[in-house]
CSV table of C-alpha atoms in Angstrom, one decimal:
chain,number,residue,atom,x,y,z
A,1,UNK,CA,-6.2,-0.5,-28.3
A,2,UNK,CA,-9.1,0.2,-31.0
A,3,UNK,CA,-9.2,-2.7,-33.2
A,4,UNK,CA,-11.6,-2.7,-37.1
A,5,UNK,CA,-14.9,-3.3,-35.6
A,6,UNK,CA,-16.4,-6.2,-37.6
A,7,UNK,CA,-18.7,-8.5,-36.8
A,8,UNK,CA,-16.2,-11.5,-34.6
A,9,UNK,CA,-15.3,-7.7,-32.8
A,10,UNK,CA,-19.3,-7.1,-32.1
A,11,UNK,CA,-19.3,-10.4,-31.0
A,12,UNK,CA,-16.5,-10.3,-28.6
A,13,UNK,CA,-17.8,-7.0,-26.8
A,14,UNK,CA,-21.1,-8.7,-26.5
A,15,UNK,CA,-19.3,-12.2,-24.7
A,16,UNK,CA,-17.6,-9.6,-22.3
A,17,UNK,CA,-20.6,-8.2,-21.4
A,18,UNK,CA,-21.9,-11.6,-20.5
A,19,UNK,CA,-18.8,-12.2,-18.4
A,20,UNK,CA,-19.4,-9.1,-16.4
A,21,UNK,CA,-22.8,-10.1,-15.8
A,22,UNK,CA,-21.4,-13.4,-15.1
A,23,UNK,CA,-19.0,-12.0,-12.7
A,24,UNK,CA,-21.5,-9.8,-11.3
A,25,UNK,CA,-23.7,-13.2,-10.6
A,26,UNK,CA,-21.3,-15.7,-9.5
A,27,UNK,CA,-17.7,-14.3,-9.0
A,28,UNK,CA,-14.8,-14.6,-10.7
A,29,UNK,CA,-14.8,-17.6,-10.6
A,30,UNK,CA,-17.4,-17.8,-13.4
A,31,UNK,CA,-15.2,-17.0,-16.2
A,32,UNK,CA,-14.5,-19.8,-17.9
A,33,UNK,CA,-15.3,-20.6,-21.6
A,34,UNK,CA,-17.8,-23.5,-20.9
A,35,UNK,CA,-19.9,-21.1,-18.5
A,36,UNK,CA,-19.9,-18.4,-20.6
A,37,UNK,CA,-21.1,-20.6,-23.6
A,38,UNK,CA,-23.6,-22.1,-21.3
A,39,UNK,CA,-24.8,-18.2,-20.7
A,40,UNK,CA,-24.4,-17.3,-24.2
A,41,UNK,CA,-26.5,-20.1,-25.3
A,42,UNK,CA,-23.3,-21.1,-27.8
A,43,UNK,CA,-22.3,-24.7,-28.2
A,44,UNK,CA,-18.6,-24.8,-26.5
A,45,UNK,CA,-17.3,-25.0,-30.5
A,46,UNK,CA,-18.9,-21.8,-31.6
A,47,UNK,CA,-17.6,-20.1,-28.3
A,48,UNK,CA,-13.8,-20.9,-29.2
A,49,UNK,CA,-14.3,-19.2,-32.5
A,50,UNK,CA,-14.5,-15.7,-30.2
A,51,UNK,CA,-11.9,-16.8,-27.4
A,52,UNK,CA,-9.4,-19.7,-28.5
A,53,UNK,CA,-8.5,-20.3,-24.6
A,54,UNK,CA,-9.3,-19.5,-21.6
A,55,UNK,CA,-6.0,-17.5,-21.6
A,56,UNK,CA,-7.7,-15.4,-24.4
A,57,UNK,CA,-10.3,-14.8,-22.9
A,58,UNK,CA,-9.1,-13.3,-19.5
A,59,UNK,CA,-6.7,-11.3,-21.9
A,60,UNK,CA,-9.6,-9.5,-23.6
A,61,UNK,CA,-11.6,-9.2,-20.1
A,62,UNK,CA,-7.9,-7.4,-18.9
A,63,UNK,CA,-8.2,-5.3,-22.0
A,64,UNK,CA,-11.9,-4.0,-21.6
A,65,UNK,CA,-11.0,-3.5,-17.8
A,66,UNK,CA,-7.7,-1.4,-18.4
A,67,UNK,CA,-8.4,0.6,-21.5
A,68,UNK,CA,-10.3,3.1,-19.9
A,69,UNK,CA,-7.5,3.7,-17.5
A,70,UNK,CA,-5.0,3.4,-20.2
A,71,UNK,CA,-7.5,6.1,-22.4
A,72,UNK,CA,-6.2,8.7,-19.1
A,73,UNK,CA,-2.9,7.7,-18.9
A,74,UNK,CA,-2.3,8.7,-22.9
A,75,UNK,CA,-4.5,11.7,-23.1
A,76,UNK,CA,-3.0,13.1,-19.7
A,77,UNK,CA,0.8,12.6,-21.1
A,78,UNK,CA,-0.2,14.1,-25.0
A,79,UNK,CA,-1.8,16.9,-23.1
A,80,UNK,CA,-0.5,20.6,-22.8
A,81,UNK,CA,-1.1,20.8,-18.8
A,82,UNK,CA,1.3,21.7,-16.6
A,83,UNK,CA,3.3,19.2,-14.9
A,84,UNK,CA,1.5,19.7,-11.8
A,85,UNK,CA,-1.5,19.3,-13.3
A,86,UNK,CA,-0.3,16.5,-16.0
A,87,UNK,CA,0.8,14.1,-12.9
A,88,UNK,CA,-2.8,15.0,-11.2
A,89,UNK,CA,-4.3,14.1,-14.0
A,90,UNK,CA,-2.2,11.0,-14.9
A,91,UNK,CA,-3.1,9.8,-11.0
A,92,UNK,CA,-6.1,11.6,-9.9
A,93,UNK,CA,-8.3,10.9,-12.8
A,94,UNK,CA,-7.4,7.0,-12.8
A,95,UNK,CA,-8.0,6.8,-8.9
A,96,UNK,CA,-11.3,8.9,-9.0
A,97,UNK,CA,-12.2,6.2,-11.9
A,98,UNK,CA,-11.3,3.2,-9.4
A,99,UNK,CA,-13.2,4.4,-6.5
A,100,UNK,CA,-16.3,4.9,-8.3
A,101,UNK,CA,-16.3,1.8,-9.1
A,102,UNK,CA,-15.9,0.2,-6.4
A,103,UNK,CA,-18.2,2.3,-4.7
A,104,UNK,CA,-21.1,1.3,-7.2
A,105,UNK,CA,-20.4,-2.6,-7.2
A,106,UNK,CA,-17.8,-3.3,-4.6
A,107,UNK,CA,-18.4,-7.0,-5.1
A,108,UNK,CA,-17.4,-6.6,-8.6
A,109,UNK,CA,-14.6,-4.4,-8.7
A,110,UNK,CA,-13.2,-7.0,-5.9
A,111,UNK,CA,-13.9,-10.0,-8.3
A,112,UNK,CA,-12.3,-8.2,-10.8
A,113,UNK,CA,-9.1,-7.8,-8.5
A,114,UNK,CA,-9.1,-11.5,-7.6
A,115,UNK,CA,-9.0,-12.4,-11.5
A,116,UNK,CA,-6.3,-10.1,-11.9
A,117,UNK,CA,-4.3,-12.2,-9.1
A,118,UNK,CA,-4.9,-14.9,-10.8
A,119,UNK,CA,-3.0,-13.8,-14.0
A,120,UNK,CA,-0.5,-11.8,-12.4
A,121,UNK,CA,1.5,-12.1,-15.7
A,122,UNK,CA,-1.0,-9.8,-18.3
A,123,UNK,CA,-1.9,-7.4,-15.0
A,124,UNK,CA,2.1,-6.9,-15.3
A,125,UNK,CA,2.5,-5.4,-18.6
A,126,UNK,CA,-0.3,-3.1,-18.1
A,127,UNK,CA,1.7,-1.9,-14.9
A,128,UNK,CA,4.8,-1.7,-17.1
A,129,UNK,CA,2.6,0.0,-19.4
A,130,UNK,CA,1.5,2.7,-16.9
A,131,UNK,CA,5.4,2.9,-16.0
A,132,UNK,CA,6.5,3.6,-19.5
A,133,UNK,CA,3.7,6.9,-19.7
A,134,UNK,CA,4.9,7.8,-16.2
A,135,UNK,CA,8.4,7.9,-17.4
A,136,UNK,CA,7.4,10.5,-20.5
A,137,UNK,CA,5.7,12.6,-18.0
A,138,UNK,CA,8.9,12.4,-15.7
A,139,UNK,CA,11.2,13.4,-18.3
A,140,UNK,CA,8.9,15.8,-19.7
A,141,UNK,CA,9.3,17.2,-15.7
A,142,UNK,CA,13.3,16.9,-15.3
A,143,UNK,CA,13.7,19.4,-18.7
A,144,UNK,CA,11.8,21.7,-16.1
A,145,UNK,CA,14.0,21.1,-13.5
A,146,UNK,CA,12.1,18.5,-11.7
A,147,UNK,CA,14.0,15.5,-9.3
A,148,UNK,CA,17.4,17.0,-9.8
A,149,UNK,CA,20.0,14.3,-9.9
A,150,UNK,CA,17.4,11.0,-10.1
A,151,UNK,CA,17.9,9.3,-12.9
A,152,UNK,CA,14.2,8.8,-14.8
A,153,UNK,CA,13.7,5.1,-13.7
A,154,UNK,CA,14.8,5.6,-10.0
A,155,UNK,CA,12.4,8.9,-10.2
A,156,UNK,CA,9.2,6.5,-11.4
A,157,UNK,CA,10.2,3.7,-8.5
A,158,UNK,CA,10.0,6.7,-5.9
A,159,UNK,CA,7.3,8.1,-7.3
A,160,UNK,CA,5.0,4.8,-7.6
A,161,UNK,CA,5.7,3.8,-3.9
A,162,UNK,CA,4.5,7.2,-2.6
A,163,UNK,CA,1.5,7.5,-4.6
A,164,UNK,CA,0.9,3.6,-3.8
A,165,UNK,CA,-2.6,4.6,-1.6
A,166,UNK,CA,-3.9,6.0,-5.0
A,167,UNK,CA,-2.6,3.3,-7.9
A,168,UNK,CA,-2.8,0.5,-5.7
A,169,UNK,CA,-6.6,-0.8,-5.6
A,170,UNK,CA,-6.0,-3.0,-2.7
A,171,UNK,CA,-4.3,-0.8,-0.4
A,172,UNK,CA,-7.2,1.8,-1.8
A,173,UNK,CA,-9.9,0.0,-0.8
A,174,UNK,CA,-8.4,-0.8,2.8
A,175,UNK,CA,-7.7,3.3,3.0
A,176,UNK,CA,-10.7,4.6,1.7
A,177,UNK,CA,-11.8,6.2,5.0
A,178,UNK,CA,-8.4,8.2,4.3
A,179,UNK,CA,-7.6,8.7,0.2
A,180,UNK,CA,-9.5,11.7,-1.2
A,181,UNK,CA,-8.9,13.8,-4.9
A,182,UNK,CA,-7.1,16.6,-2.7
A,183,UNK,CA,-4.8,14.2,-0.8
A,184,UNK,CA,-3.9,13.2,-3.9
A,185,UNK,CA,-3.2,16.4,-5.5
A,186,UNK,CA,-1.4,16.9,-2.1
A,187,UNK,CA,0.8,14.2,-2.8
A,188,UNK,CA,1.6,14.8,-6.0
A,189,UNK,CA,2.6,18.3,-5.3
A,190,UNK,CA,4.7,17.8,-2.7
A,191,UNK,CA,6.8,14.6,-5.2
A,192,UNK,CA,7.0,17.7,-7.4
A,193,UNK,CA,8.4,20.1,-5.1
A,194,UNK,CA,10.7,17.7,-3.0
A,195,UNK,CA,11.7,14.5,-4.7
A,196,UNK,CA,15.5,14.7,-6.2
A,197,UNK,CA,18.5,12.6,-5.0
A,198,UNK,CA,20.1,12.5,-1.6
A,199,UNK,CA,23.9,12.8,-1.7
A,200,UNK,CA,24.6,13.5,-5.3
A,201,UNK,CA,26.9,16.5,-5.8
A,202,UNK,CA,25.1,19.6,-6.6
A,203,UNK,CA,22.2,18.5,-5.2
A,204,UNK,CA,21.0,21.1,-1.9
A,205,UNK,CA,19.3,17.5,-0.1
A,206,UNK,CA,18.7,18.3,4.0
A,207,UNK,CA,18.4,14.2,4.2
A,208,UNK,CA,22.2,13.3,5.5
A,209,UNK,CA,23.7,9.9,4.9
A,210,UNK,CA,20.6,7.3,5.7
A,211,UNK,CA,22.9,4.5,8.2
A,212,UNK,CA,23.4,6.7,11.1
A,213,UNK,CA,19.4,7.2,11.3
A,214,UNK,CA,19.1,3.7,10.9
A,215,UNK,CA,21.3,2.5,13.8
A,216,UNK,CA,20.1,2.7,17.7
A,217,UNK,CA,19.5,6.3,18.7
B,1,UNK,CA,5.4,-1.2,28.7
B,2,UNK,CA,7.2,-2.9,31.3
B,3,UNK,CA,5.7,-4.1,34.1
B,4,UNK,CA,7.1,-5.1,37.7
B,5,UNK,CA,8.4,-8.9,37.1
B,6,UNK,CA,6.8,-11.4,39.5
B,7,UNK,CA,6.9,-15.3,38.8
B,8,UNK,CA,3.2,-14.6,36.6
B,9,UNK,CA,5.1,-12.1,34.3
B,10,UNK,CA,7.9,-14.4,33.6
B,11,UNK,CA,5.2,-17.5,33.3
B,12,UNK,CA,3.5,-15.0,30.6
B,13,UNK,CA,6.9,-14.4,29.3
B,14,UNK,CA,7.6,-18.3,28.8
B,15,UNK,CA,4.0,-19.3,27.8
B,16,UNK,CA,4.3,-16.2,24.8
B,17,UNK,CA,7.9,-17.9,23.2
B,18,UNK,CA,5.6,-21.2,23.6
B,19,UNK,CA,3.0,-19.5,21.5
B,20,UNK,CA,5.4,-18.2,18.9
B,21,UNK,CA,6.9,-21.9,18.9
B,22,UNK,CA,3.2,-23.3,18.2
B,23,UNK,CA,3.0,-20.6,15.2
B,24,UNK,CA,5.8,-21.7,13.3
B,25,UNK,CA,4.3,-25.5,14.1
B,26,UNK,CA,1.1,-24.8,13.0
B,27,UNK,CA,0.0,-21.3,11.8
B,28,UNK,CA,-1.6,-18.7,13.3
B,29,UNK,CA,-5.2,-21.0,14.2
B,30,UNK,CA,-3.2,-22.3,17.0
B,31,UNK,CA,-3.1,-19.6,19.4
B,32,UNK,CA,-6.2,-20.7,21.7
B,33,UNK,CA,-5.7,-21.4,24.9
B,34,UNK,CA,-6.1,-24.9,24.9
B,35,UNK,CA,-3.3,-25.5,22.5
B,36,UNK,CA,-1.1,-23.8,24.3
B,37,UNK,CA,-2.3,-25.3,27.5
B,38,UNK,CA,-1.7,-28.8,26.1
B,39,UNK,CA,1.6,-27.3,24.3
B,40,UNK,CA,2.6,-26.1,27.6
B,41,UNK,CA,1.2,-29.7,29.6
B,42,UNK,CA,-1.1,-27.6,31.7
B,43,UNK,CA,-5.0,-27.8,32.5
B,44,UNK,CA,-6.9,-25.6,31.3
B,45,UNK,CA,-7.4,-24.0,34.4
B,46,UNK,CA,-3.8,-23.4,35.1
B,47,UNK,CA,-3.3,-21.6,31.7
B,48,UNK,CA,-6.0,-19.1,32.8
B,49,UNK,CA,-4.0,-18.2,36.1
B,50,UNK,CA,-2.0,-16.1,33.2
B,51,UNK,CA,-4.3,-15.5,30.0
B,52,UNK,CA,-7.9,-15.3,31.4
B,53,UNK,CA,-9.5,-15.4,28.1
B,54,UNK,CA,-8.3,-16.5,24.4
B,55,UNK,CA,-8.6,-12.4,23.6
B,56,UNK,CA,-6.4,-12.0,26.2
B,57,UNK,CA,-3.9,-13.8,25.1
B,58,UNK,CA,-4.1,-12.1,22.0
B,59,UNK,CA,-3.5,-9.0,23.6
B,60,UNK,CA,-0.5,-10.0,25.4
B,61,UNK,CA,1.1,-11.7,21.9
B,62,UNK,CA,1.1,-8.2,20.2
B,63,UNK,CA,2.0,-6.9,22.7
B,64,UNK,CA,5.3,-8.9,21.9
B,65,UNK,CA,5.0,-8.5,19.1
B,66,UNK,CA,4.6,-4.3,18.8
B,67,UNK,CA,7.0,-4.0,21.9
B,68,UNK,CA,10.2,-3.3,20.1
B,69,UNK,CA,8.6,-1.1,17.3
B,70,UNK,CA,6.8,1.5,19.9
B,71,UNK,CA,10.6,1.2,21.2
B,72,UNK,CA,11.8,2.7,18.4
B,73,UNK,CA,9.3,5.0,17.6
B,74,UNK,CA,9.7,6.3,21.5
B,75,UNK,CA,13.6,6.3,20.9
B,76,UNK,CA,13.0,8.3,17.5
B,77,UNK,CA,10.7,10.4,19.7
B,78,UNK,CA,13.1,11.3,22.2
B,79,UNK,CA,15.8,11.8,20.4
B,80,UNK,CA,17.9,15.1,19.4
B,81,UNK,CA,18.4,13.7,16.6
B,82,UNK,CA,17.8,16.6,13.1
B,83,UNK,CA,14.3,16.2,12.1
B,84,UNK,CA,15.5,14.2,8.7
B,85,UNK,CA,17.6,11.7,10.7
B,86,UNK,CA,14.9,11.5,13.2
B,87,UNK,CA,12.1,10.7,10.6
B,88,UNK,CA,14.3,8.4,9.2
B,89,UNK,CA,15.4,6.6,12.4
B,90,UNK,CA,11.4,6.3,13.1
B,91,UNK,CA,10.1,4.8,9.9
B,92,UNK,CA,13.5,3.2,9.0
B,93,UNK,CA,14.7,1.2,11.5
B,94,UNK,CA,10.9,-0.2,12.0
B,95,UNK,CA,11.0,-1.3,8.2
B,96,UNK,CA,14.5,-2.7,8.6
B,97,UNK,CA,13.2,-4.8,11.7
B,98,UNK,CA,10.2,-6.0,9.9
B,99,UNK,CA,11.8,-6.6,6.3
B,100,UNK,CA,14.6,-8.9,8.1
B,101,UNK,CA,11.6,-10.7,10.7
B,102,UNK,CA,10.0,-11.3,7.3
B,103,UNK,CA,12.9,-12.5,5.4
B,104,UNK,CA,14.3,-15.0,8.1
B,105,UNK,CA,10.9,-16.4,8.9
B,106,UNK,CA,8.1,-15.6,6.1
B,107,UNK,CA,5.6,-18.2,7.1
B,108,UNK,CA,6.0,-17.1,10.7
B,109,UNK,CA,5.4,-13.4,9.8
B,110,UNK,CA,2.7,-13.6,7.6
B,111,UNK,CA,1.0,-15.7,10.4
B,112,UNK,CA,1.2,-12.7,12.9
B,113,UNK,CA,-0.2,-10.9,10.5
B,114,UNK,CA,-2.8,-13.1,10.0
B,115,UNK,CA,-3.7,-12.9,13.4
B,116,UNK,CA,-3.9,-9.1,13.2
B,117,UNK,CA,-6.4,-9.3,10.8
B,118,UNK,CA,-8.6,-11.2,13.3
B,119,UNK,CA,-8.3,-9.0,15.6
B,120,UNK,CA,-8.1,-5.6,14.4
B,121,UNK,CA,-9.1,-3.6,17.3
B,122,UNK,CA,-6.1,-4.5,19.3
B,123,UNK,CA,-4.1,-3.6,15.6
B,124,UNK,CA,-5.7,-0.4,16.0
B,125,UNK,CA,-4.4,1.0,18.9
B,126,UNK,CA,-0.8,0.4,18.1
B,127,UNK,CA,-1.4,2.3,14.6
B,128,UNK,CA,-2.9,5.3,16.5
B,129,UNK,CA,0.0,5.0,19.3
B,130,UNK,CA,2.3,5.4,16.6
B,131,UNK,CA,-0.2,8.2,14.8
B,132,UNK,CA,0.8,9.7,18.3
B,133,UNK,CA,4.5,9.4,18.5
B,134,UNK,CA,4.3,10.4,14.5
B,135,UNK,CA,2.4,13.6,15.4
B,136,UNK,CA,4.9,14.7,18.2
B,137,UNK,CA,7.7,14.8,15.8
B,138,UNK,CA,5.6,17.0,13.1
B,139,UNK,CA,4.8,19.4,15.6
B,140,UNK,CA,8.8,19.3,16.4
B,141,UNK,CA,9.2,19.7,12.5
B,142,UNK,CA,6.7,22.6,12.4
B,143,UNK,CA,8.7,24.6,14.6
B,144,UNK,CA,11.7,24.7,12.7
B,145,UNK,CA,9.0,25.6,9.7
B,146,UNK,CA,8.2,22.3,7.8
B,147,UNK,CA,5.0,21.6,6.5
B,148,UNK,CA,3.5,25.4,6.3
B,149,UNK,CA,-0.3,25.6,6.3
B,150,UNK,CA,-0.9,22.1,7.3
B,151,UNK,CA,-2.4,21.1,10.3
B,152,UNK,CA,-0.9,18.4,12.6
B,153,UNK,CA,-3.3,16.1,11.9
B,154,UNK,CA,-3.3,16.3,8.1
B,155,UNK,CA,0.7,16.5,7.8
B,156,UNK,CA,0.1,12.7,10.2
B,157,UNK,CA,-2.5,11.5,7.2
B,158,UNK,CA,-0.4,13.0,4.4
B,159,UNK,CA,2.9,11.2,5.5
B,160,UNK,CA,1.1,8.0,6.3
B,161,UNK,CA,-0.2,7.2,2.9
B,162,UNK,CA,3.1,8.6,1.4
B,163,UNK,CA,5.2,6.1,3.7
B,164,UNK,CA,2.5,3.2,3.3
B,165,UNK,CA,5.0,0.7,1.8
B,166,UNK,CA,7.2,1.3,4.3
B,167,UNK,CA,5.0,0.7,7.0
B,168,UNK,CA,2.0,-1.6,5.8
B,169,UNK,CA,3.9,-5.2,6.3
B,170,UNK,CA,1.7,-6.5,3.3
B,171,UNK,CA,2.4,-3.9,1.1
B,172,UNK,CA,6.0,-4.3,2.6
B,173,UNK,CA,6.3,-7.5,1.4
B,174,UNK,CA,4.4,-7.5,-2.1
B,175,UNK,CA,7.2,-4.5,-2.7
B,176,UNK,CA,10.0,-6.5,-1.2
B,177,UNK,CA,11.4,-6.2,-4.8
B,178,UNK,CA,11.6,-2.6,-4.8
B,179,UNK,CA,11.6,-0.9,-1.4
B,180,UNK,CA,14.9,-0.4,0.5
B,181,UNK,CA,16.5,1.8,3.2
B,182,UNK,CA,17.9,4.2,0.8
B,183,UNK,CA,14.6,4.7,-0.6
B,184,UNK,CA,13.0,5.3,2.3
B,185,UNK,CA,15.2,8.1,3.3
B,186,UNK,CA,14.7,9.8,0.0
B,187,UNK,CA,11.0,9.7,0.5
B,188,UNK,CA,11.6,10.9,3.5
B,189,UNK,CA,13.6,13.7,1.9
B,190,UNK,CA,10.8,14.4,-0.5
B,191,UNK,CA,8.0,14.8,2.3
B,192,UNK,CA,9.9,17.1,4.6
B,193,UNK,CA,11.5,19.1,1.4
B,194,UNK,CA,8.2,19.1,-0.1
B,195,UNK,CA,4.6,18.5,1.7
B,196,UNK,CA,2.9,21.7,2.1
B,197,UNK,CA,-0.6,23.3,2.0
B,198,UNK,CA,-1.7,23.5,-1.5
B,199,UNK,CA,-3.9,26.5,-1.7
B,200,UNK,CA,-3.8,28.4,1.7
B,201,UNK,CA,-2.8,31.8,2.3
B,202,UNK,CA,0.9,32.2,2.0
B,203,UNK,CA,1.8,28.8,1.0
B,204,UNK,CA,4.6,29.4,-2.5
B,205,UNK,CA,2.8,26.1,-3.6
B,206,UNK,CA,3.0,25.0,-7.1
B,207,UNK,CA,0.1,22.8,-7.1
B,208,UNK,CA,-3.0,24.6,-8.9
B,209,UNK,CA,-6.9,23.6,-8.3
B,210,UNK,CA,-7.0,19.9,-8.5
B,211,UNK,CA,-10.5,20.5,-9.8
B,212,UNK,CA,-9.6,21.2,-13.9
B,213,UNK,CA,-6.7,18.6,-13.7
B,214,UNK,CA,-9.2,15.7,-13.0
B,215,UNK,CA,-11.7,16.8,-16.0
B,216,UNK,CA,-11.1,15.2,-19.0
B,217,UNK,CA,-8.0,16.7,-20.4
């Protein structure tokens, strides 16, 4: 995500500043390109020359939001740890990130997840960004013998909806009485240790075909 | 929950469809007990005879509402079913019910919902009930060894937050595009394959310290 620092990049990081401090003031609400020149003391022309849209400027306020998270997600799929501790690391050290946030400024982690609802469409490709590391990591598992008889893209579907209290920031912040680092590391293990397909042949599943469960006992 | 029937029951009975009628008219804000008493062309002192305050009234629709899922979950229960089929049959046929509540009527669902929200202490006790019914069949699972080291109460929290889109009807819904039944058995699978203490006495866990795996790597 690094870009060549020069002085329209100096400038940039100092606007998003401002809109935090914007945010942190008056909600998300506040980012728009005319309040944030009004706060920067810029005439609304000088401002375009940093963000040519409003558009571009929620795109960079995505960018400075997610790259730490992304920053995890790489170094914990280039690293040497075991897959236990890979997938820990992939999740745990993103949701540890997430609650401390919110913990510090719940108003503004919250405003932050409003803005994000509000572009739904940039939010999505860092969420198919985070499914394309968690696919490395999952085949980097199934050469070890992991999920036997998943395919890698049913394997990351399974995976995000069990781990959904811990990626989710929503659901985490409705749960928080409940999620915890060792939960988490909990989870993860037991994804590890139990996840592979159902009925596939070779596969030593205990869960039978799912419609009889599902009709009236 | 059934009670003896008397002429007030089946008024209740009657004046709850009413209430579900005024929801799909006009959203959850209409369930007070004047609307349904002009709804219903009673006075106001009539329609306390069977709902003596607005809360009340609330009561009694989730009560509807809940009814057939703590069927299920006591069916599940009670069953002699295996322990797979029977986790299955007690998260699955719930998420069936509410995914196809949800997809004939959206508007009407989310209003119930919506109502929940307002009144989350009523919420509360049929998410412990079910807490209850859940913890009955992990002690049942524990005798036939799942879950080793775990406590009762832990293996309840662990498989909550690994079953949350199958049982949280928001994060139901915002999943619609992914979750299924035959997902739901395979996480199913996964949990009673795979949850297990991480770290205690003669657990064969694979799961190391969580502690170095949520440094930076």
């Amino acid at each position: 995500m690094a870009r060549p620092f020069t002085d329209l990049d100096a400038g940039r990081a100092n606007l998003l500043e401002l809109v935090e401090h914007l945010i942190r003031k008056r909600g998300a609400a506040s980012v728009t390109l005319s309040e944030l020149a009004a706060e920067a003391g810029m005439s609304p022309s000088n401002i375009y020359r940093f963000f040519e849209s409003k558009e571009a400027l929620f795109e960079a306020v995505a960018e400075r939001w997610f790259a730490p998270k992304v920053a995890i997600m790489e170094e914990a799929v280039a690293s040497d740890l075991a897959i236990a501790d890979k997938l820990t690391a992939f999740f745990g050290r993103r949701f540890v990130m997430m609650r401390d946030d919110y913990l510090a400024e719940p108003e503004l982690f919250k405003s932050y997840l409003e803005l994000g609802d509000d572009h739904q469409e940039t939010v999505r490709g860092y969420i198919d960004l985070g499914d394309h590391f968690l696919a490395m990591i999952v085949a980097q598992a199934m050469e070890k013998g992991h999920f036997p008889g998943l395919t890698i893209d049913r394997t990351v579907s399974l995976i995000n909806l069990m781990m959904v209290p811990f990626i989710n920031p929503e659901m985490m912040i409705e749960l928080m009485h409940s999620v915890n680092e060792e939960k988490l590391a909990q989870a993860v293990n037991t994804i590890l240790c139990g996840l592979r397909a159902s009925s596939e042949e070779g596969s030593e599943s205990i869960t039978p075909d799912v419609r009889p469960a599902l009709r009236a006992v």
